[in-house]
Coordinates of C-alpha atoms and ligand atoms in Angstrom, one line a residue:
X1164 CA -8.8 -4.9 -46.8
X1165 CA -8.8 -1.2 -45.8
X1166 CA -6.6 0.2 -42.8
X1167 CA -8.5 2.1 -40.6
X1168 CA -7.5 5.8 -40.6
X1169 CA -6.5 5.8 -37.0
X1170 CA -4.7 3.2 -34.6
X1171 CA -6.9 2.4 -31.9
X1172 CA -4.7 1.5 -29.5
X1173 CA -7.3 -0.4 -27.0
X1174 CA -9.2 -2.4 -29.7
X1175 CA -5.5 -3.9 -30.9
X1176 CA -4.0 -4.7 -27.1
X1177 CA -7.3 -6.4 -26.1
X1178 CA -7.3 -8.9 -29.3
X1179 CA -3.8 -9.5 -29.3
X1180 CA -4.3 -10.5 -25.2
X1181 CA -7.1 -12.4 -25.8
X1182 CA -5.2 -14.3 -28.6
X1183 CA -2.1 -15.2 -26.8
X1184 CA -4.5 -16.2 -24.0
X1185 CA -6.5 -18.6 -26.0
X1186 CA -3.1 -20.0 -27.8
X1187 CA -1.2 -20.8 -24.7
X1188 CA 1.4 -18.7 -26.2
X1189 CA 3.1 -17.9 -22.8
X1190 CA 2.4 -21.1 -21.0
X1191 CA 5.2 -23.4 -19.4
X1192 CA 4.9 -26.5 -21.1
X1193 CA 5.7 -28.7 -17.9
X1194 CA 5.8 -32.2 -20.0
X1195 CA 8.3 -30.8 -22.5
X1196 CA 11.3 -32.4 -21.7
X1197 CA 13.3 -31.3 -24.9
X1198 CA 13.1 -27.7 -24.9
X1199 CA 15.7 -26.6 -22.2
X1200 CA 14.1 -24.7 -19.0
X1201 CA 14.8 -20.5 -18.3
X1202 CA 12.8 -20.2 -15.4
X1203 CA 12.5 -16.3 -13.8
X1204 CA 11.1 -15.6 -10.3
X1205 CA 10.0 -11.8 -10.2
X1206 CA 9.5 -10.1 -6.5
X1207 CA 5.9 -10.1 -6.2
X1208 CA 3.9 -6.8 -6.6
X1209 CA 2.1 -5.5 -3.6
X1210 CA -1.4 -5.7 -3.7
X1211 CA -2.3 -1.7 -2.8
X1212 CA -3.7 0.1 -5.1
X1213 CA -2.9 0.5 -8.8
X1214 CA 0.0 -0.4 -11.1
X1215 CA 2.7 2.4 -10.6
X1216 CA 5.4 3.7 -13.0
X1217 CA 7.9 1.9 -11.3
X1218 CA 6.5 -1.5 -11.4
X1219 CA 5.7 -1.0 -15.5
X1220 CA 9.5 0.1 -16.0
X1221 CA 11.3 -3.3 -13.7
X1222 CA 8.6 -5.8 -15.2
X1223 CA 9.3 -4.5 -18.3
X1224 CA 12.9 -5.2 -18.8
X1225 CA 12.7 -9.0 -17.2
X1226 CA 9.8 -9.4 -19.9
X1227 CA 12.8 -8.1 -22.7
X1228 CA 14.8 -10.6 -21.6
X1229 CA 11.9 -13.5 -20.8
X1230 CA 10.7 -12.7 -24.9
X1231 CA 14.2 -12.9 -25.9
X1232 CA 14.8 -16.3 -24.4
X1233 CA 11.4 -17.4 -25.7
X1234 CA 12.5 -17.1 -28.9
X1235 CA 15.8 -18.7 -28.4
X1236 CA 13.7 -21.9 -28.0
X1237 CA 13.5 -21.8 -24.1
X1238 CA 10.6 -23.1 -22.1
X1239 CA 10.0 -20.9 -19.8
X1240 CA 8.5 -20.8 -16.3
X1241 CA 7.9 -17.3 -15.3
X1242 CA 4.7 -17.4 -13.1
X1243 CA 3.0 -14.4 -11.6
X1244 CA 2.1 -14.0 -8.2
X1245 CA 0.8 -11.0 -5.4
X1246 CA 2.3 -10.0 -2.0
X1247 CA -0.2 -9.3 -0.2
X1248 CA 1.2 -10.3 3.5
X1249 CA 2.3 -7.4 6.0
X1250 CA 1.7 -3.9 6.7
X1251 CA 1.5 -1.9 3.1
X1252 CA -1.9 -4.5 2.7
X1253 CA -2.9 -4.3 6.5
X1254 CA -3.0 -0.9 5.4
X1255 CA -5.0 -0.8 2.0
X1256 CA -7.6 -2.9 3.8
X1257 CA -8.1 -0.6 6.8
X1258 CA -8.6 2.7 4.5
X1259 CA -10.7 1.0 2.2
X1260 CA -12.7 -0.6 4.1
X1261 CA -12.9 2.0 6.5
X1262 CA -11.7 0.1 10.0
X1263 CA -9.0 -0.5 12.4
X1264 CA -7.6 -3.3 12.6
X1265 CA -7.1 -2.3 16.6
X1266 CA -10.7 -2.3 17.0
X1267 CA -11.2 -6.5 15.4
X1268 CA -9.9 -9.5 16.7
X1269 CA -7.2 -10.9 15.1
X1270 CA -8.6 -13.8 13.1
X1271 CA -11.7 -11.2 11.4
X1272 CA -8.7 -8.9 10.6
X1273 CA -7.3 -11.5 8.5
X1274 CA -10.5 -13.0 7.2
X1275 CA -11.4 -9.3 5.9
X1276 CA -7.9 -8.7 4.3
X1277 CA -8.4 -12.3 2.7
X1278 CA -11.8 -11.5 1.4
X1279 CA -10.8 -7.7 -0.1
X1280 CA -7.7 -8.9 -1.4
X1281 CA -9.9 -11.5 -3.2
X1282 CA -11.6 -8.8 -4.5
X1283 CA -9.0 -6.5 -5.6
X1284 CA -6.5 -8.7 -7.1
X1285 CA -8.0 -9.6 -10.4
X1286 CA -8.1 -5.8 -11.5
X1287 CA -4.5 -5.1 -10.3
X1288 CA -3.1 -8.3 -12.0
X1289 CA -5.1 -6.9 -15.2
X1290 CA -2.5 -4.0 -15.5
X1291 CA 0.2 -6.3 -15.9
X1292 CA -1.8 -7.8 -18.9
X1293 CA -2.9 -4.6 -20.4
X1294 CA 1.1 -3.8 -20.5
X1295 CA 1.6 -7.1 -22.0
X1296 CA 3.8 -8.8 -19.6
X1297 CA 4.4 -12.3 -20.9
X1298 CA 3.8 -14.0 -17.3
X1299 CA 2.0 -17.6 -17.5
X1300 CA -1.1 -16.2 -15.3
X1301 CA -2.2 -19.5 -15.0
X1302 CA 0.7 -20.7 -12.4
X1303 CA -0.4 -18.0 -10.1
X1304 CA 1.0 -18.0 -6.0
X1305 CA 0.0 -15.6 -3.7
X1306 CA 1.8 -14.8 -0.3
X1307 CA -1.1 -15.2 2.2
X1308 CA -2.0 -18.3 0.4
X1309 CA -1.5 -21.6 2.6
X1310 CA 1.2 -22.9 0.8
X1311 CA 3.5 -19.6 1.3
X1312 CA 2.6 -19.2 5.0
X1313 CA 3.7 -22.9 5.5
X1314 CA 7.1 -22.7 4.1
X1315 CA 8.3 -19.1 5.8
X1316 CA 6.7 -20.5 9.1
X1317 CA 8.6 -24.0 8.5
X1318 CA 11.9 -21.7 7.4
X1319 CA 11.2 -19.6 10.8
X1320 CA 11.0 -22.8 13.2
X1321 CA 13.9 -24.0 11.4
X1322 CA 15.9 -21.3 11.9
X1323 CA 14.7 -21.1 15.6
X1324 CA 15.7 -24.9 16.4
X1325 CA 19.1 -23.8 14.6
X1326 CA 19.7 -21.2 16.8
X1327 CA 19.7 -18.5 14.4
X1328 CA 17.1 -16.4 16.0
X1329 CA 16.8 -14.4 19.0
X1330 CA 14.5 -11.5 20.4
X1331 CA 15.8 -8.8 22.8
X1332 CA 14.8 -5.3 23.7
X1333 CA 16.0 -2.7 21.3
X1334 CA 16.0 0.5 19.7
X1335 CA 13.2 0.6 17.0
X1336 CA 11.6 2.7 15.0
X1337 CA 7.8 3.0 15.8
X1338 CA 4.4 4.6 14.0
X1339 CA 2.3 6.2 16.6
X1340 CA -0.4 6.2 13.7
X1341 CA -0.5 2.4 12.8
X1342 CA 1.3 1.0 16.2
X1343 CA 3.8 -1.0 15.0
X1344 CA 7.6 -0.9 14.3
X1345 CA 8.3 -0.3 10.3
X1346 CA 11.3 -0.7 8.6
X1347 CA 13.7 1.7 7.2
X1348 CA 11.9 1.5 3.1
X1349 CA 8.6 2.3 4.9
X1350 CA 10.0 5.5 5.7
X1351 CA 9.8 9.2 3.6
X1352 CA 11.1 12.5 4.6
X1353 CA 8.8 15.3 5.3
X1354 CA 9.1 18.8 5.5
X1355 CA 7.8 20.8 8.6
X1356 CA 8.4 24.0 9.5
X1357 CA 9.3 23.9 13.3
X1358 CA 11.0 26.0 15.7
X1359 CA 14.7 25.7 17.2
X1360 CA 14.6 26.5 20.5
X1361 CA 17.9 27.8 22.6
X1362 CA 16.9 26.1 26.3
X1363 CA 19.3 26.6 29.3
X1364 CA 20.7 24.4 31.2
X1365 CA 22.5 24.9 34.6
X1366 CA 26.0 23.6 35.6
X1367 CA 27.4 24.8 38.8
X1368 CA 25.2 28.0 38.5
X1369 CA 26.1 28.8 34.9
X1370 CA 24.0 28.9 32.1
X1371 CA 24.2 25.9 28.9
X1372 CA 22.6 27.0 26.1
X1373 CA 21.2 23.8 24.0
X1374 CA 19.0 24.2 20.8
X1375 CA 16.8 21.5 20.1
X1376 CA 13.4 21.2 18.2
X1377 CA 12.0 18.7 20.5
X1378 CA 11.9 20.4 24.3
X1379 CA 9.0 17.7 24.9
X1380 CA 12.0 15.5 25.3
X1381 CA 13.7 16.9 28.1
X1382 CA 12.4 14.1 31.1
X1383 CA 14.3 11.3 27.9
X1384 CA 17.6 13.2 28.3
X1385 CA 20.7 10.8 29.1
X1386 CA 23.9 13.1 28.3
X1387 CA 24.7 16.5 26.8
X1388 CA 27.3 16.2 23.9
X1389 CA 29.8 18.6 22.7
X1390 CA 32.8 18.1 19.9
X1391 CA 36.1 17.3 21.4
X1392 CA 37.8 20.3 19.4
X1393 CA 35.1 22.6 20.4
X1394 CA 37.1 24.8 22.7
X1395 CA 33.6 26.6 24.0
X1396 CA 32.7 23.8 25.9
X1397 CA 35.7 22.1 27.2
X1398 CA 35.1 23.7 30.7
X1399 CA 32.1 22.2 31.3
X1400 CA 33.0 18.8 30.0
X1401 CA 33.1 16.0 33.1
X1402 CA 30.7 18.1 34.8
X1403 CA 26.6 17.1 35.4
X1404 CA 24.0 19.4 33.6
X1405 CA 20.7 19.8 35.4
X1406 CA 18.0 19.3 32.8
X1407 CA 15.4 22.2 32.7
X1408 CA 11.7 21.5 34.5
X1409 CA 12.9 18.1 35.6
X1410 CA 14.9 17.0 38.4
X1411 CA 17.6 14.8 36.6
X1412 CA 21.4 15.9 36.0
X1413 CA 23.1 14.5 33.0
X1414 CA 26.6 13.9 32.2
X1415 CA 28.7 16.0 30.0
X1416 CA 30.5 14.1 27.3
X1417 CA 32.1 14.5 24.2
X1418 CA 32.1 13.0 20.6
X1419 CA 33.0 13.2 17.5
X1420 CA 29.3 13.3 16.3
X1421 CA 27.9 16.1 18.0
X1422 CA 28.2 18.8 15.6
X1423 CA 29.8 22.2 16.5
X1424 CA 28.0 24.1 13.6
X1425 CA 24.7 22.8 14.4
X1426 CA 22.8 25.1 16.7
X1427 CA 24.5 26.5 19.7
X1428 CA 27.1 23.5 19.2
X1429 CA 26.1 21.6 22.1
X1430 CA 23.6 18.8 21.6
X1431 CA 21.0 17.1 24.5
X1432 CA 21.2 13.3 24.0
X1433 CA 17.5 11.6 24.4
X1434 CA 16.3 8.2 24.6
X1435 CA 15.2 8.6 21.6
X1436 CA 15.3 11.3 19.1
X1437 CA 17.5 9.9 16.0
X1438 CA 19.7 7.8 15.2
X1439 CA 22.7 9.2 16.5
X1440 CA 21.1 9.2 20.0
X1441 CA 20.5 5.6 19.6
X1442 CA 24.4 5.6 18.7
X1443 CA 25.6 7.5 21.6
X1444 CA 23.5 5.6 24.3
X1445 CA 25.4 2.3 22.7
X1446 CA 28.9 3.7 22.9
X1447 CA 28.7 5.8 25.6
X1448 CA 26.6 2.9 28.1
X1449 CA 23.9 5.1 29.0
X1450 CA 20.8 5.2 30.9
X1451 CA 17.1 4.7 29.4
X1452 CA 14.7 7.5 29.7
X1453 CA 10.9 6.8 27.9
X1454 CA 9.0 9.7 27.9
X1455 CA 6.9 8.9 24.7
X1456 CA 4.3 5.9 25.0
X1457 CA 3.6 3.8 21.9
X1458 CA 0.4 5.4 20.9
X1459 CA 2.1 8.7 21.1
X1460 CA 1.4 9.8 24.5
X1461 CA 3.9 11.4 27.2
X1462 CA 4.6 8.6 29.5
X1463 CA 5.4 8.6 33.7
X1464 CA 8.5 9.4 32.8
X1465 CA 7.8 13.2 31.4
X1466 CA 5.7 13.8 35.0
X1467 CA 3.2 16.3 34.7
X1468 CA 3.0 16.1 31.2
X1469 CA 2.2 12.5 31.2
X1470 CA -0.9 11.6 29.3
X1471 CA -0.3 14.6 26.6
X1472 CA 0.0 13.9 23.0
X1473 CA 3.4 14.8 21.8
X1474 CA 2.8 18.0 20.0
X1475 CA 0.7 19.4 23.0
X1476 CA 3.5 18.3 25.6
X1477 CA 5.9 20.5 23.1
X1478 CA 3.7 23.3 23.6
X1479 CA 3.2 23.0 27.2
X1480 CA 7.0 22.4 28.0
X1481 CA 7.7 25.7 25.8
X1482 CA 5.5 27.9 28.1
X1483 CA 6.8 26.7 31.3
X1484 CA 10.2 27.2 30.0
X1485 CA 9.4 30.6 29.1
X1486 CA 7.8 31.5 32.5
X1487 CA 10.8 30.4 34.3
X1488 CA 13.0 32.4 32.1
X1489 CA 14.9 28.9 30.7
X1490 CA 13.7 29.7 27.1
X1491 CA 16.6 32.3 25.6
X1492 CA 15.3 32.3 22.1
X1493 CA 13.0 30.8 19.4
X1494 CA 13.7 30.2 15.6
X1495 CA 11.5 29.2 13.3
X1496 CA 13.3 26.2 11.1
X1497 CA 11.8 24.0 7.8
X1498 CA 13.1 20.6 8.9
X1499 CA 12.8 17.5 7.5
X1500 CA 11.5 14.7 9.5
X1501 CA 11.6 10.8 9.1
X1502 CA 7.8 10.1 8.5
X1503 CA 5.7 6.9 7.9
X1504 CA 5.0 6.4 4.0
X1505 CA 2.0 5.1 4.6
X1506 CA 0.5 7.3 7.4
X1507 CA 2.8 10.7 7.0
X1508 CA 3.2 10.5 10.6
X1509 CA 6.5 11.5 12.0
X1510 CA 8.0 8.3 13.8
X1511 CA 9.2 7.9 17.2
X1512 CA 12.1 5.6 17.8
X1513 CA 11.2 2.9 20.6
X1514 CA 12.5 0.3 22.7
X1515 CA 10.8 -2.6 21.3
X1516 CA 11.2 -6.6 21.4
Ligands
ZN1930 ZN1 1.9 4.8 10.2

């Protein structure tokens, strides 16, 4: 027999796949009670999109040790399976098909993510066979499927009728974009370029300058902050700051947090901006201001500006402060901001149940 001159790598990879598909070679052999069992659960991959890097480099070292085992005369049960449950394939579905899922009822939603997912899946399980993952494709779950949504919705009730759950009100953080609350791995920093902008305050006729890069949340603000070493500012602490454009006066507190290198030193406290305002609103028992709506728009709260989309509100707030001489200076800063991974918008943080 003559070796071909060159190694053609596709030609090889599809006969050896199709081979250990015909032989069984990587089924779990349920009526062999001699052979003692490994058995390997693997986080299921999200169905959205392609195979990436990172899912070909963690599959690949459970497979090392799967192969290893094999040949130590295990039988093994490593079965493959797809998450394709929750927001990263609400998603996939809504850009590919080209719809909101705001715009459908519920049950369509979910009957269209069923179908496209039925669609998908067979070409993003291929890549794990193309990389030669030693899975038994044959025992194959899905998250969506009935069985799955059974068991977490029988592990939910459980947990209810344990009195392990509750729901209140609390600070989360909120896409504008999709409308929902994500968690902390949905989130990726951005970089913007923005503007700091020094904003005055008044307290007993004097002037508190305060740098912040969001003015359009002036109606959320709760409390200025300065350090408690921060000799500047110990004057003014215990007193009331009137908030520029609006009609509320806030306290002024210290802590440790607020940071006395960070713009003029002295920090606004909103409900919300970050975290640390969430932090300070805890500790220091403060009221609750809303100014942003959940689809991005100023709320009641932010008066005249109600109804504007954030960015405009900024805009708008800027030039009023400026024509009532409340706007000392501007400078131009490249932040970066917490934004959606899936969306690239920047979140807002909400009170949500
Ligand atoms: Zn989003």
């Amino acid at each position: 027999m003559e070796l071909p001159k060159t190694y053609d790598a596709h030609a090889r990879e599809k006969k050896w796949r199709e081979y250990w598909e015909k032989e069984n070679t990587y089924s779990f052999e349920v009526d062999n009670t001699k052979k003692p069992i490994y058995s390997i659960d693997t986080p299921p991959p999200t169905v959205s999109g392609d195979m990436h890097l990172g899912h070909s480099f963690s599959y690949s070292q459970q497979d090392f040790i799967v192969r290893y085992k094999r040949m130590r005369g295990y039988n093994i049960f490593y079965p493959f399976g797809t998450d394709d449950n929750g927001l990263p394939t609400e998603r996939f579905v809504e850009k590919l098909k080209k719809v909101n899922s705001n715009d459908m009822t519920r049950k369509e939603f979910i009957k269209l993510c069923m179908t496209t997912i039925n669609e998908q899946r067979p070409t993003f399980v291929q890549d794990w066979k193309n990389i030669g993952i030693s899975c038994d494709f044959s025992i194959f779950y899905s998250t969506i499927n009935n069985h799955c949504r059974r068991l977490s919705q029988w592990s939910f009730i459980d947990l209810y009728k344990k009195g392990r759950e509750y729901r209140k009100e609390a600070p989360t953080m909120w896409c504008p974009e999709c409308q929902t609350a994500i968690a902390q791995v949905e989130l990726e920093d951005k970089k913007f370029s923005s503007k700091f902008n020094d904003i005055i305050f008044k307290v007993d006729g004097e002037d508190l300058v305060i740098a912040t890069t969001r003015p359009e949340l002036l109606s959320s603000c709760v409390a200025v902050f300065c350090h408690p070493d921060d000799k500047r500012y110990s004057k003014f602490v215990g007193k009331k700051a009137k908030v520029p454009l609006f009609d509320i006066e806030v306290p002024i507190l210290e802590d440790k947090r607020a940071d006395p290198e960070k713009g003029t030193g002295i920090v606004m406290c909103c409900t919300f901006g970050d975290q640390t305002d969430i932090e300070w609103y805890k500790a220091h028992n403060l009221p609750l201001r809303i100014s942003i709506t959940k689809d991005g728009k100023m709320s009641e709260q932010a008066e005249k500006y109600k109804g504007m989309k954030v960015k405009q509100a900024r805009q708008v707030i800027i030039e009023d402060l400026k024509k009532n001489n409340l706007l000392v200076k501007q400078e131009p800063i490249a932040h970066e901001v917490n934004v959606h991974e899936r969306c690239g918008t920047p979140i807002e943080i909400m009170n949500t149940k």
